[in-house]
mmCIF file of C-alpha atoms in Angstrom:
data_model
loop_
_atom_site.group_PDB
_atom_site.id
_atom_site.type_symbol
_atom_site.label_atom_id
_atom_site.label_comp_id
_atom_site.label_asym_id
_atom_site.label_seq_id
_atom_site.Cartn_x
_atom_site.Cartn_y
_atom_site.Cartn_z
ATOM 1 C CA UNK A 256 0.000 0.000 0.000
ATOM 2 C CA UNK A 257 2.704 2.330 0.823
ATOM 3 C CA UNK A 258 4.460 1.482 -2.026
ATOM 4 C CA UNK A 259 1.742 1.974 -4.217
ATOM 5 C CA UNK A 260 0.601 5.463 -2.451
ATOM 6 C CA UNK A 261 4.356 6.462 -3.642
ATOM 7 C CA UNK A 262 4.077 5.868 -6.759
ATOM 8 C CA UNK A 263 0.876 7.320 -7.777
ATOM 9 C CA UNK A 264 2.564 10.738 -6.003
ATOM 10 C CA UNK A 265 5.920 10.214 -7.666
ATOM 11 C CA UNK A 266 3.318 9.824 -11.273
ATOM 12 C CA UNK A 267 1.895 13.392 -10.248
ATOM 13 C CA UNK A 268 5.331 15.141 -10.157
ATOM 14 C CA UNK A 269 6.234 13.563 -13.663
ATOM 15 C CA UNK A 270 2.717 14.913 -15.275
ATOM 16 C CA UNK A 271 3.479 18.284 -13.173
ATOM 17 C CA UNK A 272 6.436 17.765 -14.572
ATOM 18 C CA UNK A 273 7.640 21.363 -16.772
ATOM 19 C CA UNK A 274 7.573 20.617 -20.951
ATOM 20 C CA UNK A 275 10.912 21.775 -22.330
ATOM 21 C CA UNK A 276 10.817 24.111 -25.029
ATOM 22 C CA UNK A 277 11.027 22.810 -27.801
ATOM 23 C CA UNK A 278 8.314 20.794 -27.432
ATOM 24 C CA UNK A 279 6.342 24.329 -26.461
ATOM 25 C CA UNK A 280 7.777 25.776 -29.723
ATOM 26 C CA UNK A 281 6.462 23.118 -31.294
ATOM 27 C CA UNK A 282 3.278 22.531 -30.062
ATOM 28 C CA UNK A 283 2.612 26.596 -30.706
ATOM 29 C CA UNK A 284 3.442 25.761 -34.529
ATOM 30 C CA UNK A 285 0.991 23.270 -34.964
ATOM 31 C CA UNK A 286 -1.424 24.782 -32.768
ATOM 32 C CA UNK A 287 -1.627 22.224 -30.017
ATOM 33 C CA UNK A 288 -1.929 22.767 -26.292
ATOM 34 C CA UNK A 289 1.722 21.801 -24.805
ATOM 35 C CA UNK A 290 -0.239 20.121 -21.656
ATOM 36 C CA UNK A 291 2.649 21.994 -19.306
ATOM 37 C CA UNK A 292 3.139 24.478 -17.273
ATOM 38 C CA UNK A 293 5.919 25.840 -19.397
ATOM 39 C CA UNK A 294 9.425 25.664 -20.590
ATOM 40 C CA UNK A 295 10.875 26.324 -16.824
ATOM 41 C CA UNK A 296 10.628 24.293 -13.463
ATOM 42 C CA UNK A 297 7.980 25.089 -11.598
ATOM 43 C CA UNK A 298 8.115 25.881 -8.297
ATOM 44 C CA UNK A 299 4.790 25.155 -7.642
ATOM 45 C CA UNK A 300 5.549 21.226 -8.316
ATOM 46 C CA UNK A 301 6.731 21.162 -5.037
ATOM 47 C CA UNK A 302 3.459 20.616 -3.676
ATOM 48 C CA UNK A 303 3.395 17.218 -4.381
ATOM 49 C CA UNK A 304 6.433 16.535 -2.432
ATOM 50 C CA UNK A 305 3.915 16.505 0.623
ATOM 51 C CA UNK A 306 2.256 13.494 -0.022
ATOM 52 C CA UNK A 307 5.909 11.638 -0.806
ATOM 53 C CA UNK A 308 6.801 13.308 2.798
ATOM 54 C CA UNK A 309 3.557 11.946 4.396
ATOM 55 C CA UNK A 310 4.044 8.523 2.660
ATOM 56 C CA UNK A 311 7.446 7.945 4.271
ATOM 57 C CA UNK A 312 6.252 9.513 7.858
ATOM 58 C CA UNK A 313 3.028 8.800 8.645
ATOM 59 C CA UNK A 314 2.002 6.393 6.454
ATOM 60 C CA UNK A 315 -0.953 5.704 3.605
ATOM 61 C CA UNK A 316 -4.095 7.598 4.909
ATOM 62 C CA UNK A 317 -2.194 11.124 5.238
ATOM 63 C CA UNK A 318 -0.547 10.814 2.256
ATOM 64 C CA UNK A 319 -3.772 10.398 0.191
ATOM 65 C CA UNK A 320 -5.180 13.233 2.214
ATOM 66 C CA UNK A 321 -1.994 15.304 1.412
ATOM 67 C CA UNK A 322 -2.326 13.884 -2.286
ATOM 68 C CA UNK A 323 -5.675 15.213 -2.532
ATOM 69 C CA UNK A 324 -4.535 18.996 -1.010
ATOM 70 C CA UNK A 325 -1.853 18.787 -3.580
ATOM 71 C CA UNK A 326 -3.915 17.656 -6.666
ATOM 72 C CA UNK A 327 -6.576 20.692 -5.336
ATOM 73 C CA UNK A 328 -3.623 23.096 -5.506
ATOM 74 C CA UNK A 329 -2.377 22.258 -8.595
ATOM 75 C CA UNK A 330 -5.915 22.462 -10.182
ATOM 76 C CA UNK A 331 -7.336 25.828 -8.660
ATOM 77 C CA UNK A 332 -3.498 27.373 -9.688
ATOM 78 C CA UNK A 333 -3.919 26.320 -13.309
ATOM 79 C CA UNK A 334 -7.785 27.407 -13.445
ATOM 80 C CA UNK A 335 -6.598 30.670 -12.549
ATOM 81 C CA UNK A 336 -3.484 30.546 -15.067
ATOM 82 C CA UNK A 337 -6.460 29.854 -17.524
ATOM 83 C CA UNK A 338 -8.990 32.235 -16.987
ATOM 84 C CA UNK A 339 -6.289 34.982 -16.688
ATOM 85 C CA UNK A 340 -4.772 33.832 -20.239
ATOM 86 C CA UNK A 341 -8.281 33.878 -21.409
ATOM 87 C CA UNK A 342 -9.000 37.216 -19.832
ATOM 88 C CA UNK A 343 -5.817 38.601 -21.762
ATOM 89 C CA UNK A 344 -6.701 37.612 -25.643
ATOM 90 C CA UNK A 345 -10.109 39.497 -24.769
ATOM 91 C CA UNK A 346 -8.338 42.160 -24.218
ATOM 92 C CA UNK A 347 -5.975 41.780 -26.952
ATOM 93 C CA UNK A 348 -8.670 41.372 -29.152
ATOM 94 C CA UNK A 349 -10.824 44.288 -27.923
ATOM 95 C CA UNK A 350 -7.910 46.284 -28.777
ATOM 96 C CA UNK A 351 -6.590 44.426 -31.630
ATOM 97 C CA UNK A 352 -10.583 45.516 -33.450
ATOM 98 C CA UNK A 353 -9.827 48.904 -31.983
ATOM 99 C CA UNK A 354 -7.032 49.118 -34.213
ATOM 100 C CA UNK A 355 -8.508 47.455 -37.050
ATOM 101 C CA UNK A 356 -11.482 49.108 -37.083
ATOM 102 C CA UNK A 357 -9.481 52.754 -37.322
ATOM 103 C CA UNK A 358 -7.846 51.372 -40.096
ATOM 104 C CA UNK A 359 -10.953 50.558 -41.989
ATOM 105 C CA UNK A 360 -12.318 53.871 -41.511
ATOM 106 C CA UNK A 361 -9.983 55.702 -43.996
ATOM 107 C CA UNK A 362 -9.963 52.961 -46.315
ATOM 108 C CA UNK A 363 -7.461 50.493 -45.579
ATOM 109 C CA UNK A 364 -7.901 46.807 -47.150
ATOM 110 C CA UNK A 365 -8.856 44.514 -44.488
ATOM 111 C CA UNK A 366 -5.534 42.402 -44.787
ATOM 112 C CA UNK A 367 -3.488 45.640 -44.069
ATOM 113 C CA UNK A 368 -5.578 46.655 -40.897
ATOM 114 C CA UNK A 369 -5.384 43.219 -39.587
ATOM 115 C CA UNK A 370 -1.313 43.259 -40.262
ATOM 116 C CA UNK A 371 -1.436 46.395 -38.523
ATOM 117 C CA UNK A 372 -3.587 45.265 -35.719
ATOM 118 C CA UNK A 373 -0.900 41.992 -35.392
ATOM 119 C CA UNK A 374 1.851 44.458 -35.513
ATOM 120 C CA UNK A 375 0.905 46.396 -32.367
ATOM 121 C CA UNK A 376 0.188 43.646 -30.018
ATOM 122 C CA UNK A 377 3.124 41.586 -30.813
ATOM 123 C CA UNK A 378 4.866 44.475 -29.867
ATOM 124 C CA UNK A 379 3.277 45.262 -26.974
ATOM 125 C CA UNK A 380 2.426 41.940 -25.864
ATOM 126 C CA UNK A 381 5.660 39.739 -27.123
ATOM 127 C CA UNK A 382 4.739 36.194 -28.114
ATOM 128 C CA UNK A 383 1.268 36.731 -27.271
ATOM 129 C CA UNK A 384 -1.736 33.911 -28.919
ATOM 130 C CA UNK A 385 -3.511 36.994 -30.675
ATOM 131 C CA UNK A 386 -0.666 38.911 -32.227
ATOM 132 C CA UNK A 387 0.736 35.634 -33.068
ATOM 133 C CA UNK A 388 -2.117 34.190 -35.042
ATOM 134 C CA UNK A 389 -3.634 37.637 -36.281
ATOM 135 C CA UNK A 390 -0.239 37.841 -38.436
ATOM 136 C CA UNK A 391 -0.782 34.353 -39.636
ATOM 137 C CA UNK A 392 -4.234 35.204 -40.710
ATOM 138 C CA UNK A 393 -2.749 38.068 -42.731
ATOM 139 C CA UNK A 394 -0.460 36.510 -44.421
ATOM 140 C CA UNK A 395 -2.886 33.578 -45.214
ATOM 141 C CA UNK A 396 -5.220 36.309 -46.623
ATOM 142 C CA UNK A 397 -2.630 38.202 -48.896
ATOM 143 C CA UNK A 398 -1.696 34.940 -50.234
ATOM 144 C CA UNK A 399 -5.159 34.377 -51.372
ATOM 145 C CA UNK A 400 -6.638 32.237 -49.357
ATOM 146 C CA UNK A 401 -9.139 32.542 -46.451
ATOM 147 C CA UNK A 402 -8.396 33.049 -42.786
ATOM 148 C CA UNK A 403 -10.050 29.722 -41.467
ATOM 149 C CA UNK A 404 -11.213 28.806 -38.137
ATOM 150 C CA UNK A 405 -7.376 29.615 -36.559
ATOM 151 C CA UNK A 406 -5.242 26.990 -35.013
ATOM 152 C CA UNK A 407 -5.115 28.034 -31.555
ATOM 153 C CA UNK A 408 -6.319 26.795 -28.322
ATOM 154 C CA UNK A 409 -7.286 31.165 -27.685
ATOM 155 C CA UNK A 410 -11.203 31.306 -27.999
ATOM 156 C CA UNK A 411 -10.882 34.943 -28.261
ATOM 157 C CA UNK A 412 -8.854 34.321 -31.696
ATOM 158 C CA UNK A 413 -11.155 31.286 -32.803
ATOM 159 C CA UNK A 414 -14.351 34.247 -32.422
ATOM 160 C CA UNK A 415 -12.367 36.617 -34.680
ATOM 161 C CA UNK A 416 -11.330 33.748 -37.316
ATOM 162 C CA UNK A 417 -15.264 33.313 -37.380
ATOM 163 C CA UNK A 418 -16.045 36.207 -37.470
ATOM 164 C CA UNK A 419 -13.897 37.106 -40.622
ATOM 165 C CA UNK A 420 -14.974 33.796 -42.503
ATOM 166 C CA UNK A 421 -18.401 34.847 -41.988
ATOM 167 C CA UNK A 422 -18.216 37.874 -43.442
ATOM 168 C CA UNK A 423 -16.283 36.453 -46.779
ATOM 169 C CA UNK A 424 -18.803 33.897 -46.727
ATOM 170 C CA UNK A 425 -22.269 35.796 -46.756
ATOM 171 C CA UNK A 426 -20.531 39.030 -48.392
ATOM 172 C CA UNK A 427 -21.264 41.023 -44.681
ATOM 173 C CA UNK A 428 -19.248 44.350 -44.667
ATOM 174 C CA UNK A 429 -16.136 43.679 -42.456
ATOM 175 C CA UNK A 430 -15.991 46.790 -40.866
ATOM 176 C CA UNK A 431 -19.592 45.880 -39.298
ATOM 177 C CA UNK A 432 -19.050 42.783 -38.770
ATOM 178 C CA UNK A 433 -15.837 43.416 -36.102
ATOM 179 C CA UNK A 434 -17.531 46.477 -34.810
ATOM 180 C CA UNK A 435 -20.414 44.150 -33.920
ATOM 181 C CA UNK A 436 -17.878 41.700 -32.405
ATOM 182 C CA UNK A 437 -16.025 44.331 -30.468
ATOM 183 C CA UNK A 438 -19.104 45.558 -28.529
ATOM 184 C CA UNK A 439 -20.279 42.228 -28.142
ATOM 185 C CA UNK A 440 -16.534 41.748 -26.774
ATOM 186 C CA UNK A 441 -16.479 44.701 -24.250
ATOM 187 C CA UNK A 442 -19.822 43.955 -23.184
ATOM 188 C CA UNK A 443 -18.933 40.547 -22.426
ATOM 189 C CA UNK A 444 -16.124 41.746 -20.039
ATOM 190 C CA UNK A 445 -18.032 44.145 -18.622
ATOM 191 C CA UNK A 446 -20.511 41.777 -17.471
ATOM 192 C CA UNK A 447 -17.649 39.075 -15.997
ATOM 193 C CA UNK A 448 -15.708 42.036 -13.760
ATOM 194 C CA UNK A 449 -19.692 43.129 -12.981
ATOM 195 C CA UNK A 450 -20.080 39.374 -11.963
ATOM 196 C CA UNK A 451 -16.467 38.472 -10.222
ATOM 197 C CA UNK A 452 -17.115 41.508 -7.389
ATOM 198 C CA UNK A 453 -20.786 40.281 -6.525
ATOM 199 C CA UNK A 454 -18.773 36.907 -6.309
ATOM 200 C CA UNK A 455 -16.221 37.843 -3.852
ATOM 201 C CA UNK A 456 -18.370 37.733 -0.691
ATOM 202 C CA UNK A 457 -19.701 34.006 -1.736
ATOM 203 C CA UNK A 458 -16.170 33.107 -2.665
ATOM 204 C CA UNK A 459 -14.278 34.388 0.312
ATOM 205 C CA UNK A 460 -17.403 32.632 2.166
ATOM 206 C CA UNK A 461 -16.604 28.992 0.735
ATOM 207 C CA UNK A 462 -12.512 29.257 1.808
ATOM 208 C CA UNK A 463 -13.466 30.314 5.113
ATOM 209 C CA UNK A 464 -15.770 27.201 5.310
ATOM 210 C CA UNK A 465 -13.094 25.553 3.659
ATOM 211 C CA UNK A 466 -10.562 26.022 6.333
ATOM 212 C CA UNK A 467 -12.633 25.454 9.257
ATOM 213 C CA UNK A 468 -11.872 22.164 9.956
ATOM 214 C CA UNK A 469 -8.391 23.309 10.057
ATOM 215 C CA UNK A 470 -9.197 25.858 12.944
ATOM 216 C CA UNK A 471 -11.056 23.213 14.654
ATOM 217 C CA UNK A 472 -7.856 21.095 14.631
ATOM 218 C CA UNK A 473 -5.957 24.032 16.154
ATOM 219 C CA UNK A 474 -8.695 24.612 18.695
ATOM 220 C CA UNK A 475 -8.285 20.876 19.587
ATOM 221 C CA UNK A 476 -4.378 21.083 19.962
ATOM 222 C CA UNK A 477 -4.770 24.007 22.461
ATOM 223 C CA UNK A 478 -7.067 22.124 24.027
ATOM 224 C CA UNK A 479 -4.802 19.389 24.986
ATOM 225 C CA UNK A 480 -7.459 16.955 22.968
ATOM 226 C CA UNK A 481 -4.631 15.658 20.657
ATOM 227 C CA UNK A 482 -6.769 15.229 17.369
ATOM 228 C CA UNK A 483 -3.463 15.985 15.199
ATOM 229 C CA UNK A 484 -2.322 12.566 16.886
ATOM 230 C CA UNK A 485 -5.400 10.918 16.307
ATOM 231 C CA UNK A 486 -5.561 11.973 12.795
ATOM 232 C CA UNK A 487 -1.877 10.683 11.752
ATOM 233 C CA UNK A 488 -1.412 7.926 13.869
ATOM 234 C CA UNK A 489 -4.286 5.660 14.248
ATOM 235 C CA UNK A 490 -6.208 3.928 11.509
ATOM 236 C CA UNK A 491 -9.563 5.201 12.421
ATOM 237 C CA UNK A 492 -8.634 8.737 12.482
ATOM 238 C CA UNK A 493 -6.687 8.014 9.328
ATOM 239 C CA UNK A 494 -9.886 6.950 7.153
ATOM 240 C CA UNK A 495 -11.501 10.004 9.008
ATOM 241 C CA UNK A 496 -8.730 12.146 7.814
ATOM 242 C CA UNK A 497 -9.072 11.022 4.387
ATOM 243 C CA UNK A 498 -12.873 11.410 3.883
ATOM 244 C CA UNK A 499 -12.477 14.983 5.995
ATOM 245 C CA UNK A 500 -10.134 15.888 3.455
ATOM 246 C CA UNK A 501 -12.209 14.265 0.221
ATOM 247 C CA UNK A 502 -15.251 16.457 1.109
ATOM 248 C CA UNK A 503 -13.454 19.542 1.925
ATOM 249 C CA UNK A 504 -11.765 19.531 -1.242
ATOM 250 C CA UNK A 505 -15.426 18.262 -2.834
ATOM 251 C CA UNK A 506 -16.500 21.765 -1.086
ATOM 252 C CA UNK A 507 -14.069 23.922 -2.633
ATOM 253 C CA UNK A 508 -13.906 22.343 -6.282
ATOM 254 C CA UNK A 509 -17.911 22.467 -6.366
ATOM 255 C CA UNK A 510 -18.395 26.181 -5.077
ATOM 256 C CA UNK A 511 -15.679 26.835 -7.681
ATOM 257 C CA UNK A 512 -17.464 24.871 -10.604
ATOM 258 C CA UNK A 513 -20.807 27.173 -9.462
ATOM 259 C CA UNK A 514 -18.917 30.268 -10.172
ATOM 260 C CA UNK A 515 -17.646 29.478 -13.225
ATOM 261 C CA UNK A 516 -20.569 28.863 -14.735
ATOM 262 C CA UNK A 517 -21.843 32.232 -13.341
ATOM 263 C CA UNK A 518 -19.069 33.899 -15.011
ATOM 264 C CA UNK A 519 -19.377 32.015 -18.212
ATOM 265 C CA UNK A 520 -22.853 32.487 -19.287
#
């Protein structure tokens, strides 16, 4: 059992485990998601460290309890990684139209605004998703052929591909067409920073519930009750640690899944 407990934490590290880089570089030419958290260690792999440390000290049932801690870690951190990358390309895009859009207005072909568009966030935003593929889509189009759905994991970019192919396929004026995305853009964003703050109360309201069994453990300490004891070194308070720790983590990963689909919609 112990063995096998080591194991599946020693398998975490290796899938937490950083991509190198030219796998990233590839993976951004064919338009794949690397499935990494980048080219560099991360120091946030340590985490799982703390079920290999439980493993060798305590034994089995704190080790899945600190495997399931470190698995909840490692997913909220990457949500967050995600729904800030996300948040960026909106804003990319927002101002990417912006661009566009004034380029249009004193008669600029659509190819050159978008170039120009792709110009100014790769310079202001480096190696960017939106940049990145906006150029692409450029060049595809001054070549003769059509932008396409793009090949990029950015939903903000895969929206302005569509957008573009639907207005070469139905003969839609493209300046109307991305002024109609850009509002619908900004209004989107608008309503998620609207919807994050009433959020915060309910969010900050599920951690505290969250850590409460944590406080209660404290409490007991002072106490003199010994429940830290219990917890690691008996097998009944082991299996109570475990399914303590499985619904906690239940607790937080639901609340979270409610509002994400708040923000979503």
């Amino acid at each position: 059992m112990i063995a096998a407990v080591f194991l599946m934490a020693l398998a975490g590290v290796v899938v937490l485990w950083p991509v190198p880089e030219v796998h990233r570089r590839l993976a951004s030419v064919a338009g794949v998601s690397e499935r990494g958290p980048g080219g560099r260690w991360d120091p946030w792999t340590a985490v799982w460290a703390g079920p290999v440390a439980a493993v060798v000290t305590f034994g089995p049932a704190p080790a899945i309890a600190a495997m399931l801690v470190a698995g909840l870690v490692t997913r909220q951190r990457r949500r967050a990684e995600r729904a800030a990358e996300a948040d960026r390309d909106l804003r990319n895009l927002t101002a990417a139209l912006a661009v566009m859009g004034a380029e249009l207005s004193v008669g600029a072909p659509v190819v050159q605004a978008c170039r120009a568009a792709a110009s100014e966030l790769v310079s202001a935003d480096g190696d960017g998703p939106v940049g990145l593929e906006l150029s692409r889509m450029a060049a595809r189009a001054e070549l003769g052929g059509t932008p396409g759905i793009a090949s990029t994991t950015s939903a903000a970019v895969r929206r302005f591909a569509e957008a573009w192919s639907t207005s070469l396929r139905y003969g839609l004026p493209i300046g109307d067409v991305l002024a109609a995305l850009r509002a619908d853009l900004v209004a989107r964003q608008e309503f998620a920073a609207r919807t994050r703050a009433g959020l915060a109360g309910p969010r900050a309201t599920a951690g505290v519930l969250a850590g409460l069994p944590i406080l209660g453990l404290l409490l007991g300490e002072a106490m003199g009750a010994g429940p830290v004891g219990v917890l690691l070194r008996t097998s009944v308070g082991g299996i109570l640690l475990v399914i303590g720790t499985g619904l906690s983590v239940g607790g937080v990963l639901w609340s979270a899944r409610i509002t994400d689909q708040v923000v979503s919609r």
